[in-house]
Coordinates of C-alpha atoms and ligand atoms in Angstrom, one line a residue:
M13 CA 83.3 120.9 91.5
T14 CA 82.6 121.0 95.2
E15 CA 85.0 120.7 98.0
R16 CA 82.4 119.4 100.5
L17 CA 78.9 118.0 100.1
F18 CA 77.3 120.9 102.0
A19 CA 78.0 124.7 102.1
T20 CA 80.6 125.5 104.7
H21 CA 80.1 129.3 104.7
T22 CA 77.4 131.8 103.9
V23 CA 79.4 134.8 105.0
R24 CA 83.0 134.2 104.2
R25 CA 83.9 135.0 100.5
R26 CA 85.6 132.1 98.8
R27 CA 86.2 130.4 95.5
E28 CA 87.6 127.0 94.6
L29 CA 90.7 127.3 92.4
D30 CA 89.7 124.4 90.3
G31 CA 90.1 124.4 86.5
L32 CA 93.3 124.6 84.5
W33 CA 96.6 125.7 86.1
Q34 CA 100.0 126.2 84.3
V35 CA 102.3 123.4 85.4
G36 CA 106.1 123.4 84.8
V37 CA 108.2 120.3 85.3
P38 CA 112.0 120.1 84.7
G39 CA 113.1 119.1 81.2
A40 CA 113.7 115.4 80.5
R41 CA 117.5 115.8 80.4
P42 CA 119.8 118.2 82.3
G43 CA 120.0 121.6 80.5
E44 CA 116.6 121.1 78.7
P45 CA 114.0 123.8 79.5
D46 CA 111.0 123.1 81.7
R47 CA 108.1 121.4 80.0
R48 CA 104.9 123.3 80.4
H49 CA 101.4 121.7 80.7
R50 CA 97.9 123.0 81.3
V51 CA 96.6 120.7 84.0
L52 CA 93.2 120.5 85.7
V53 CA 93.2 120.9 89.5
P54 CA 92.5 118.7 91.4
S55 CA 94.4 115.9 89.7
V56 CA 97.7 114.1 90.0
I57 CA 100.8 115.0 87.9
E58 CA 101.0 111.3 86.8
S59 CA 97.9 111.7 84.8
V60 CA 99.8 114.0 82.3
P61 CA 100.9 111.9 79.3
G62 CA 104.6 111.3 79.6
L63 CA 104.7 112.0 83.3
E64 CA 103.2 108.6 84.4
N65 CA 106.3 107.9 86.5
F66 CA 107.2 111.5 87.4
R67 CA 109.2 112.0 90.6
G68 CA 110.3 115.6 91.1
V69 CA 109.0 119.1 91.7
A70 CA 106.0 120.2 89.6
R71 CA 105.4 124.0 89.7
Y72 CA 101.7 124.9 89.6
E73 CA 100.8 128.5 88.8
R74 CA 97.7 130.5 88.2
D75 CA 96.4 134.0 88.5
L76 CA 93.7 135.0 91.0
D77 CA 91.4 138.0 90.7
A78 CA 91.7 139.2 94.3
A79 CA 89.4 142.2 93.7
G80 CA 86.6 139.9 92.4
L81 CA 87.1 137.7 95.4
L82 CA 86.9 140.6 97.8
G83 CA 83.6 141.9 96.4
A84 CA 81.8 144.1 98.9
F85 CA 83.9 142.9 101.9
E86 CA 84.6 145.8 104.2
G87 CA 87.4 146.1 106.7
E88 CA 90.9 144.7 106.8
A89 CA 91.1 141.7 104.5
F90 CA 93.5 138.8 104.2
L91 CA 93.9 136.3 101.4
H92 CA 93.6 132.8 102.8
L93 CA 94.6 129.8 100.6
V94 CA 93.4 126.4 101.7
C95 CA 95.0 123.3 100.1
K96 CA 93.1 120.1 100.8
G97 CA 96.0 117.9 99.7
V98 CA 99.2 118.3 97.8
G99 CA 101.4 115.3 97.0
H100 CA 103.5 115.1 99.0
T101 CA 105.5 118.3 100.0
A102 CA 104.2 121.7 99.1
E103 CA 105.7 125.2 99.0
V104 CA 103.2 127.9 98.6
Y105 CA 104.0 131.4 97.2
V106 CA 101.8 134.4 96.4
D107 CA 103.4 137.0 94.1
G108 CA 106.7 135.3 94.7
A109 CA 106.6 135.5 98.5
H110 CA 106.9 132.1 100.3
L111 CA 104.0 131.6 102.6
A112 CA 103.8 128.0 103.6
H113 CA 105.6 124.7 103.6
H114 CA 103.7 121.4 104.2
Y115 CA 104.5 117.7 104.2
N116 CA 102.0 114.9 103.7
A117 CA 99.7 114.5 100.8
Y118 CA 96.6 113.4 102.8
T119 CA 95.9 116.4 105.1
A120 CA 94.9 120.0 104.5
F121 CA 96.9 123.1 105.2
D122 CA 96.7 126.8 104.6
A123 CA 98.6 130.0 103.8
L124 CA 97.7 133.5 104.7
T125 CA 98.8 136.9 103.4
A126 CA 97.5 140.5 103.5
H127 CA 95.0 141.2 100.7
T128 CA 96.1 143.6 98.0
P129 CA 93.9 144.7 95.1
G130 CA 94.4 143.4 91.6
T131 CA 95.6 140.1 90.2
R132 CA 97.7 137.9 92.4
T133 CA 99.9 135.0 91.3
V134 CA 99.5 131.8 93.2
R135 CA 102.3 129.3 92.9
I136 CA 102.4 125.9 94.6
D137 CA 105.4 123.6 94.1
A138 CA 104.5 120.0 94.6
D139 CA 107.4 117.7 95.3
N140 CA 106.8 113.9 95.3
R141 CA 110.5 112.8 95.6
F142 CA 111.4 110.1 98.1
G143 CA 114.4 110.7 100.3
P144 CA 115.5 111.3 103.9
D145 CA 113.1 114.3 104.3
S146 CA 110.1 112.1 103.8
A147 CA 109.5 109.3 106.3
L148 CA 106.0 108.4 105.3
H149 CA 105.9 108.9 101.5
R150 CA 108.5 106.3 100.4
E151 CA 108.7 103.0 98.5
N152 CA 105.6 101.2 99.6
D153 CA 102.8 98.8 98.9
Y154 CA 100.7 101.7 97.5
Y155 CA 101.7 104.7 95.4
S156 CA 102.6 108.2 96.4
Y157 CA 101.3 110.5 93.7
G158 CA 102.4 114.1 93.1
G159 CA 100.5 117.3 92.4
L160 CA 97.5 119.2 93.7
S161 CA 95.4 116.1 94.2
R162 CA 92.7 117.6 96.3
P163 CA 90.8 121.0 96.0
V164 CA 92.5 124.4 96.5
I165 CA 90.3 127.2 97.8
A166 CA 91.0 131.0 98.0
E167 CA 89.1 133.0 100.6
I168 CA 89.0 136.4 102.1
V169 CA 89.2 136.4 105.9
P170 CA 89.1 139.3 108.3
A171 CA 91.7 140.0 111.0
A172 CA 90.0 137.5 113.3
Y173 CA 88.4 134.5 111.7
I174 CA 87.1 131.1 112.6
E175 CA 89.8 128.4 112.3
H176 CA 87.7 125.4 113.3
L177 CA 84.5 124.4 115.1
H178 CA 84.4 121.0 116.8
L179 CA 81.1 119.5 117.9
T180 CA 81.2 116.5 120.3
P181 CA 77.8 115.0 121.1
F182 CA 77.2 113.0 124.2
R183 CA 74.2 111.8 126.2
Q184 CA 73.7 112.7 129.8
G185 CA 70.6 111.9 131.9
G186 CA 68.8 110.7 128.7
T187 CA 69.4 114.1 127.0
W188 CA 71.7 114.9 124.1
H189 CA 74.4 117.4 124.9
L190 CA 76.9 119.0 122.6
R191 CA 80.4 120.2 123.5
V192 CA 81.1 123.1 121.2
R193 CA 84.6 124.2 120.7
V194 CA 85.4 127.2 118.5
Q195 CA 88.9 128.1 117.6
L196 CA 89.5 131.6 116.4
A197 CA 92.7 132.7 114.6
S198 CA 94.3 136.1 114.4
A199 CA 95.4 137.0 110.9
W200 CA 97.5 139.8 112.4
A201 CA 99.4 137.4 114.6
R202 CA 99.9 135.0 111.7
T203 CA 101.2 137.5 109.2
G204 CA 103.3 139.3 111.8
K205 CA 101.3 142.5 111.6
G206 CA 100.4 142.6 115.2
Q207 CA 99.1 140.7 118.1
G208 CA 96.0 139.1 119.5
M209 CA 92.4 139.2 119.0
S210 CA 89.7 141.8 119.8
S211 CA 88.2 141.1 123.2
T212 CA 84.8 142.0 121.8
A213 CA 84.7 138.8 119.7
E214 CA 81.5 136.9 120.1
V215 CA 80.3 133.7 118.4
T216 CA 76.7 133.0 117.7
L217 CA 75.8 129.4 117.3
V218 CA 73.0 128.4 115.0
L219 CA 71.9 124.8 115.1
D220 CA 69.8 123.7 112.1
G221 CA 68.6 127.2 111.6
H222 CA 67.9 128.1 115.3
E223 CA 70.1 130.3 117.4
V224 CA 71.1 128.2 120.4
A225 CA 73.9 130.2 122.1
V226 CA 76.2 133.2 122.0
L227 CA 79.8 132.5 123.2
T228 CA 81.6 135.4 124.8
Q229 CA 84.7 136.1 126.8
A230 CA 83.0 134.1 129.6
D231 CA 83.4 131.0 127.5
A232 CA 87.1 131.6 126.7
T233 CA 89.5 128.8 127.7
G234 CA 93.1 129.0 128.6
V235 CA 94.0 128.5 124.9
P236 CA 94.2 131.8 123.0
G237 CA 91.2 132.3 120.7
R238 CA 89.4 129.2 122.0
Y239 CA 85.8 129.3 123.3
E240 CA 84.1 126.3 124.7
R241 CA 80.6 125.5 126.0
V242 CA 78.4 122.5 126.6
L243 CA 74.9 122.9 125.3
A244 CA 71.9 120.7 126.3
V245 CA 70.0 119.8 123.1
P246 CA 66.7 118.2 124.2
G247 CA 64.8 116.8 121.3
A248 CA 68.0 116.3 119.2
Q249 CA 67.5 113.7 116.5
A250 CA 70.1 111.0 116.8
Y251 CA 72.4 109.9 114.0
Q252 CA 71.7 106.1 113.6
L253 CA 73.4 103.9 111.1
D254 CA 70.1 102.9 109.6
A255 CA 68.8 106.5 109.7
P256 CA 71.9 108.7 109.5
H257 CA 70.4 112.1 110.4
L258 CA 72.8 114.9 110.0
S259 CA 72.7 118.3 111.8
L260 CA 74.3 121.6 110.8
M261 CA 75.9 124.0 113.1
Q262 CA 76.8 127.5 111.9
A263 CA 79.2 129.7 114.0
L264 CA 78.9 133.4 113.3
L265 CA 81.7 135.6 114.4
H266 CA 80.9 139.2 115.5
V267 CA 83.7 141.6 116.3
D268 CA 82.7 145.0 117.7
G269 CA 79.1 144.1 116.9
Q270 CA 79.8 143.5 113.2
L271 CA 79.3 140.1 111.6
V272 CA 82.8 139.3 110.1
D273 CA 83.0 135.6 109.5
D274 CA 81.3 132.2 109.7
L275 CA 81.9 128.5 109.5
I276 CA 79.3 125.7 109.1
E277 CA 80.1 122.2 110.2
R278 CA 78.0 119.0 109.7
F279 CA 77.8 116.4 112.4
G280 CA 75.5 113.8 113.9
F281 CA 74.2 113.2 117.4
R282 CA 75.8 109.9 118.2
E283 CA 78.2 108.4 120.7
V284 CA 80.8 105.6 120.3
R285 CA 82.3 103.8 123.2
V286 CA 83.9 100.5 124.1
D287 CA 82.3 98.3 126.7
G288 CA 84.4 95.2 127.4
T289 CA 84.7 93.3 124.1
R290 CA 82.0 95.3 122.4
V291 CA 81.9 98.6 120.5
L292 CA 78.7 100.5 121.2
F293 CA 77.2 103.0 118.8
N294 CA 74.5 104.9 120.6
D295 CA 74.5 102.1 123.2
E296 CA 74.0 99.4 120.6
E297 CA 76.6 96.8 119.8
I298 CA 78.0 97.2 116.3
R299 CA 79.2 94.4 114.0
F300 CA 80.3 95.1 110.5
V301 CA 81.8 93.7 107.3
G302 CA 83.7 95.9 104.9
F303 CA 86.8 96.7 102.9
N304 CA 90.1 98.4 103.0
R305 CA 90.2 101.0 100.3
H306 CA 93.1 102.9 98.8
E307 CA 92.5 106.2 97.1
D308 CA 93.7 104.9 93.7
H309 CA 92.4 104.8 90.2
P310 CA 94.1 104.1 86.9
T311 CA 92.8 107.3 85.4
F312 CA 92.9 109.6 88.3
G313 CA 95.6 108.3 90.6
C314 CA 94.7 109.4 94.2
A315 CA 92.7 112.4 92.9
I316 CA 89.5 110.5 92.6
P317 CA 86.6 112.8 91.4
L318 CA 83.3 112.8 93.3
E319 CA 81.6 110.7 90.7
A320 CA 84.2 107.9 90.9
M321 CA 84.1 108.0 94.7
A322 CA 80.3 107.6 94.5
K323 CA 80.7 104.7 92.1
D324 CA 83.1 103.0 94.6
L325 CA 80.5 103.5 97.3
L326 CA 77.8 101.9 95.1
L327 CA 80.0 98.9 94.6
L328 CA 80.8 98.7 98.3
Q329 CA 77.1 98.8 99.0
D330 CA 76.4 96.2 96.3
L331 CA 78.9 94.0 98.0
G332 CA 77.0 94.5 101.3
A333 CA 79.8 96.3 103.0
T334 CA 78.8 98.3 106.1
S335 CA 82.2 99.8 106.8
V336 CA 85.3 101.0 105.1
R337 CA 88.9 101.4 106.4
T338 CA 90.8 104.3 104.9
S339 CA 94.0 102.4 104.6
H340 CA 96.6 103.9 105.2
Y341 CA 95.9 107.6 105.4
P342 CA 93.1 110.2 105.9
N343 CA 90.8 110.4 103.0
D344 CA 89.3 113.2 100.9
E345 CA 86.6 114.8 102.9
R346 CA 84.1 114.3 100.1
F347 CA 84.4 110.6 100.5
L348 CA 83.9 111.0 104.3
D349 CA 80.9 113.2 103.6
L350 CA 79.4 110.5 101.4
C351 CA 80.0 107.9 104.1
D352 CA 78.3 110.2 106.7
E353 CA 75.3 110.4 104.5
L354 CA 75.1 106.7 103.9
G355 CA 75.7 105.6 107.5
L356 CA 78.7 103.7 106.4
L357 CA 81.1 103.2 109.4
V358 CA 84.6 104.5 108.8
W359 CA 87.9 103.5 110.4
E360 CA 89.9 106.5 109.5
E361 CA 93.7 106.0 109.6
A362 CA 96.6 108.4 110.1
H363 CA 99.2 108.1 107.4
A364 CA 101.8 105.4 107.9
R365 CA 102.2 101.9 106.6
G366 CA 104.7 99.2 107.7
K367 CA 108.2 99.1 109.1
E368 CA 110.9 101.2 107.7
E369 CA 113.9 99.6 106.0
E370 CA 116.1 102.1 107.9
R371 CA 114.6 104.1 110.7
N372 CA 114.1 107.6 109.6
P373 CA 114.6 110.1 112.5
L374 CA 111.7 112.2 111.1
F375 CA 109.2 109.3 111.4
A376 CA 107.7 110.2 114.8
A377 CA 107.4 113.9 114.1
Q378 CA 105.9 113.5 110.7
S379 CA 103.4 110.9 111.9
L380 CA 102.4 113.0 114.8
A381 CA 101.9 116.1 112.6
G382 CA 99.7 114.0 110.3
L383 CA 97.7 112.7 113.2
D384 CA 97.1 116.2 114.6
E385 CA 95.9 117.4 111.2
M386 CA 93.6 114.4 110.6
V387 CA 91.9 114.6 114.0
T388 CA 91.5 118.3 113.9
Q389 CA 90.2 118.4 110.3
H390 CA 87.9 115.3 110.5
H391 CA 86.6 115.6 114.0
N392 CA 83.0 116.2 113.1
H393 CA 82.3 113.2 110.8
P394 CA 79.8 111.0 112.6
A395 CA 80.6 107.9 110.4
I396 CA 84.2 107.8 111.8
F397 CA 83.9 105.4 114.7
T398 CA 87.6 104.8 115.4
W399 CA 90.9 106.5 114.7
G400 CA 93.6 104.1 113.5
I401 CA 97.3 104.8 113.7
L402 CA 100.6 103.1 112.7
N403 CA 99.6 100.2 110.5
E404 CA 102.0 97.3 111.0
Y405 CA 104.7 99.6 112.4
E406 CA 107.2 98.5 115.0
S407 CA 104.8 97.4 117.7
D408 CA 107.3 94.6 118.5
T409 CA 110.3 96.7 119.6
E410 CA 110.9 99.1 122.4
Y411 CA 111.9 101.8 119.8
G412 CA 108.5 101.4 118.1
R413 CA 106.6 101.2 121.4
A414 CA 107.9 104.7 122.4
I415 CA 106.3 106.0 119.2
Y416 CA 103.0 104.2 119.7
E417 CA 102.9 105.6 123.3
Q418 CA 103.5 109.1 122.1
M419 CA 100.9 108.8 119.3
Y420 CA 98.2 107.3 121.5
A421 CA 98.7 109.9 124.2
R422 CA 98.3 112.6 121.6
L423 CA 95.3 111.0 120.1
R424 CA 93.5 110.7 123.4
E425 CA 94.3 114.3 124.2
L426 CA 93.0 115.5 120.8
D427 CA 89.8 113.4 120.8
P428 CA 88.7 111.4 123.8
S429 CA 85.3 110.8 122.2
R430 CA 86.3 107.9 119.9
P431 CA 88.0 104.6 120.5
T432 CA 91.5 104.1 119.1
T433 CA 93.1 101.2 117.2
S434 CA 96.2 100.0 115.3
A435 CA 96.4 97.1 112.9
T436 CA 99.2 94.7 113.8
C437 CA 100.6 91.6 112.1
W438 CA 103.3 90.9 114.7
F439 CA 102.3 87.7 116.3
P440 CA 103.4 86.6 118.9
T441 CA 105.9 89.5 119.3
D442 CA 103.7 92.5 119.6
I443 CA 104.3 94.4 122.8
C444 CA 101.8 97.2 122.4
L445 CA 98.4 95.6 122.7
D446 CA 97.8 97.4 126.0
L447 CA 97.7 100.7 124.1
P448 CA 94.7 100.7 121.8
D449 CA 91.0 100.5 122.8
I450 CA 90.3 98.0 120.0
V451 CA 92.7 95.2 119.0
A452 CA 93.0 94.9 115.2
I453 CA 94.8 92.1 113.3
N454 CA 96.1 91.8 109.8
I455 CA 96.0 88.1 108.8
Y456 CA 96.6 86.3 105.6
P457 CA 96.0 82.5 106.2
L458 CA 96.2 80.4 103.0
W459 CA 98.0 83.3 101.2
Y460 CA 101.1 84.0 103.1
H461 CA 100.7 81.2 105.6
E462 CA 100.4 77.4 104.9
E463 CA 98.2 76.4 107.9
T464 CA 94.5 76.1 107.6
V465 CA 92.5 79.2 108.4
A466 CA 91.4 77.7 111.8
E467 CA 94.9 76.8 112.8
Y468 CA 96.4 80.1 111.9
V469 CA 93.7 82.3 113.3
G470 CA 93.6 80.0 116.4
G471 CA 97.3 80.7 117.0
V472 CA 96.8 84.5 116.7
L473 CA 93.8 84.5 119.0
D474 CA 95.6 82.4 121.6
F475 CA 98.4 85.0 121.5
I476 CA 95.9 87.9 122.0
D477 CA 94.2 86.1 124.8
S478 CA 97.5 85.8 126.6
S479 CA 98.4 89.5 126.0
P480 CA 97.2 92.8 127.4
G481 CA 94.9 92.9 124.4
A482 CA 92.7 90.2 126.0
G483 CA 89.2 91.4 126.8
K484 CA 89.2 94.2 124.3
P485 CA 87.1 94.4 121.1
L486 CA 88.6 92.6 118.2
I487 CA 88.6 93.6 114.5
V488 CA 90.1 91.7 111.6
S489 CA 91.6 94.8 109.9
E490 CA 92.9 92.8 106.9
I491 CA 92.4 89.4 105.4
G492 CA 92.7 88.6 101.7
A493 CA 94.4 86.9 98.8
G494 CA 95.5 88.0 95.3
A495 CA 94.2 87.4 91.8
I496 CA 95.1 89.0 88.5
Y497 CA 91.9 90.0 86.7
G498 CA 91.1 87.6 83.8
N499 CA 93.6 85.0 84.9
H500 CA 91.6 81.8 85.0
D501 CA 93.4 78.5 85.7
P502 CA 92.2 74.9 86.1
R503 CA 95.2 74.4 88.5
R504 CA 93.7 77.1 90.7
A505 CA 97.2 78.4 91.1
K506 CA 97.9 81.5 93.2
W507 CA 97.0 84.7 91.3
S508 CA 94.1 83.0 89.5
E509 CA 90.6 84.3 90.1
E510 CA 89.5 80.8 91.1
R511 CA 92.1 80.6 93.9
Q512 CA 91.3 84.0 95.2
A513 CA 87.6 83.2 95.4
E514 CA 88.4 79.8 97.1
I515 CA 90.7 81.4 99.7
L516 CA 88.4 84.3 100.5
T517 CA 85.6 81.9 101.0
A518 CA 87.5 79.7 103.4
Q519 CA 88.8 82.8 105.3
L520 CA 85.4 84.4 105.7
E521 CA 83.5 81.1 106.4
H522 CA 85.9 80.6 109.4
L523 CA 85.9 84.2 110.6
F524 CA 82.1 84.4 110.6
T525 CA 82.0 81.5 113.1
L526 CA 83.9 83.6 115.7
P527 CA 81.5 85.3 118.0
Q528 CA 84.1 87.7 119.4
L529 CA 84.7 89.6 116.2
T530 CA 83.3 93.1 116.0
G531 CA 84.1 93.4 112.3
T532 CA 86.1 92.2 109.4
Y533 CA 87.7 94.3 106.6
L534 CA 88.8 92.4 103.5
W535 CA 92.1 93.4 101.9
Q536 CA 91.2 95.0 99.6
F537 CA 88.5 96.7 97.6
A538 CA 90.3 97.5 94.3
D539 CA 93.7 96.6 93.0
C540 CA 96.1 99.5 93.5
R541 CA 99.4 100.7 92.1
V542 CA 102.5 100.1 94.2
T543 CA 106.0 101.6 93.8
D544 CA 108.6 99.9 91.6
G545 CA 110.6 98.6 94.6
W546 CA 107.8 96.1 95.2
F547 CA 107.8 94.6 91.6
A548 CA 109.1 91.2 92.7
V549 CA 106.2 90.3 95.0
R550 CA 103.6 92.4 93.2
P551 CA 102.9 91.3 89.6
R552 CA 102.2 94.4 87.3
T553 CA 103.6 96.5 90.2
M554 CA 100.0 96.4 91.5
N555 CA 98.7 95.1 94.8
N556 CA 96.3 92.6 93.2
K557 CA 94.3 91.6 96.2
G558 CA 91.3 93.7 95.0
I559 CA 87.9 92.1 94.8
V560 CA 87.6 94.3 91.8
D561 CA 90.6 95.3 89.6
E562 CA 91.8 98.9 89.2
H563 CA 89.1 99.6 86.6
R564 CA 86.5 98.3 89.2
R565 CA 85.8 95.1 87.1
P566 CA 84.6 92.4 89.5
K567 CA 86.7 89.3 89.9
L568 CA 85.2 85.9 90.5
A569 CA 85.4 86.4 94.3
Y570 CA 83.0 89.3 94.1
T571 CA 79.9 87.1 94.1
A572 CA 81.2 84.7 96.7
V573 CA 82.0 87.6 99.1
R574 CA 78.7 89.3 98.5
E575 CA 76.9 86.1 99.4
L576 CA 79.0 85.5 102.5
F577 CA 78.6 89.2 103.6
A578 CA 74.8 88.8 103.2
Q579 CA 74.7 85.7 105.3
Y580 CA 76.7 87.4 108.0
R581 CA 74.5 90.5 108.0
A582 CA 71.4 88.3 108.2
Q583 CA 72.8 86.3 111.1
H584 CA 73.5 89.6 113.0
G585 CA 70.5 91.6 111.9
I586 CA 72.6 94.2 110.1
A587 CA 70.7 96.2 107.4
P588 CA 72.6 96.6 104.2
T589 CA 73.6 100.2 103.7
R590 CA 71.9 100.3 100.3
A591 CA 68.5 99.4 101.8
R592 CA 68.6 102.4 104.2
Ligands
ADA616 C1 99.7 94.4 104.9 C2 99.5 95.9 104.7 C3 98.8 96.2 103.5 C4 99.2 95.3 102.3 C5 98.9 93.9 102.6 C6 99.4 92.9 101.6 O1 99.1 93.8 105.9 O2 98.9 96.5 105.8 O3 99.1 97.6 103.2 O4 100.6 95.5 102.1 O5 99.6 93.5 103.8 O6 98.9 93.0 100.5 O7 100.2 92.1 101.8

């Protein structure tokens, strides 16, 4: 198993904690002892027979041979655990000591403790219960799974180590430049053993095998442990969507002249910006067709293995999609890595979907924390062309607007290099269209609305034209209709495959006549599981608007959509990703 599609370190000692863990879940009835299972990590707890509907705390445990991990490492060592995703609230313990608490299944977090020789016991409690402590994971039109659903890694880090490395390419005077930001962390400070960082810390930067700079105290910023420098990179090979060239930057940390740590990040020399109603990728206007995709699979839940991710991408390419929206949360980095390699544009979205039944006072803080983590962790992916936030949240009330304002302000502070967006369905009541760089609309004519596609879309576009969203790029972030796989019906009733194909055809035929559209995402790629609360409007407690069902079996609409996507691409000169 691999946590990324490229090596992220050649110096730091680390090991993925994949394989079987001991998992304990409470007995079925009060007073019954815990049930024990041996469970592969990563996976979801719902994949264990009998636990398909589990909501509770699953206690994951395993031993770790710390001496083996340490190897020949010299100097003061710390054990660093990195969890790429735990559903949805995690408590991390090593040898019984509580080290970390984290909320949100879709972003990574870490835990740190002093290294001690011998065998260590790692325990991670994964809690997927809904309740007042959880504003984002709740009853929803997708499923919140439990467990260690993304990889877990154990590392040895020195007292000062590299926390992250952000690479932001831009062109100036016809030459590619790179803003390099290195964030160092102090294990002493984090574990309460002491303060600060050695002032002799230096970071050597190696771009595609060539040393390009050494960052020293002279590059220190006001932020503790942060170095920053802009490098000119004449002759850099650009990352183009039809030739997605990737570059590797290794940061090597020296303290007192000794090489102690490293981090490798992969990125592409490309720029994204908005120019009036157009989105430019390396100064060329982009247009795309694609799908919303949930991380969901009947066998794997949200813990989709690499092979199954790759299969989804093969299907997306077969359909002629050139973009994907990670509705409604940040995705597994391996999926993003694959998109980078394919030149498949990504709208990556911070976790949140829809209005709340009752406003949870934790909503803003939990959304903001997830946004911070997403942007910090996924900054370097060249395929991500926009950050999305707050799908269909309260952009029609002053209460909601205050949250949108806070989130947009934070997003622009964290990453001014990408345009921003939010998908809205509040027409004509949205009062937030001045905030995003790109206006995005979720529309379901002929499914939820009776009017013709032209009438319904016309009304929405009139509203946008009369709002502060006028003059901005426009994306249809969702359009679709439902069908239950195998349900054929001469009446062409709703939920039949025939009706879905008919509606999608009418929707796309109309949308593709609109010159102002930057892109269209169909809702959705595959049928996905929803929570029980949605049973009344979601037959099978599944969102059945997939173009393939949950097993990835194509519905009738598949061929029609593929054909329409091909026509659109031909009309706009967009190469299909699979031909690149
Ligand atoms: C919304 C929402 C999706 C899904 C969809 C639907 O627009 O953003 O998550 O719920 O509608 O199927 O109705």
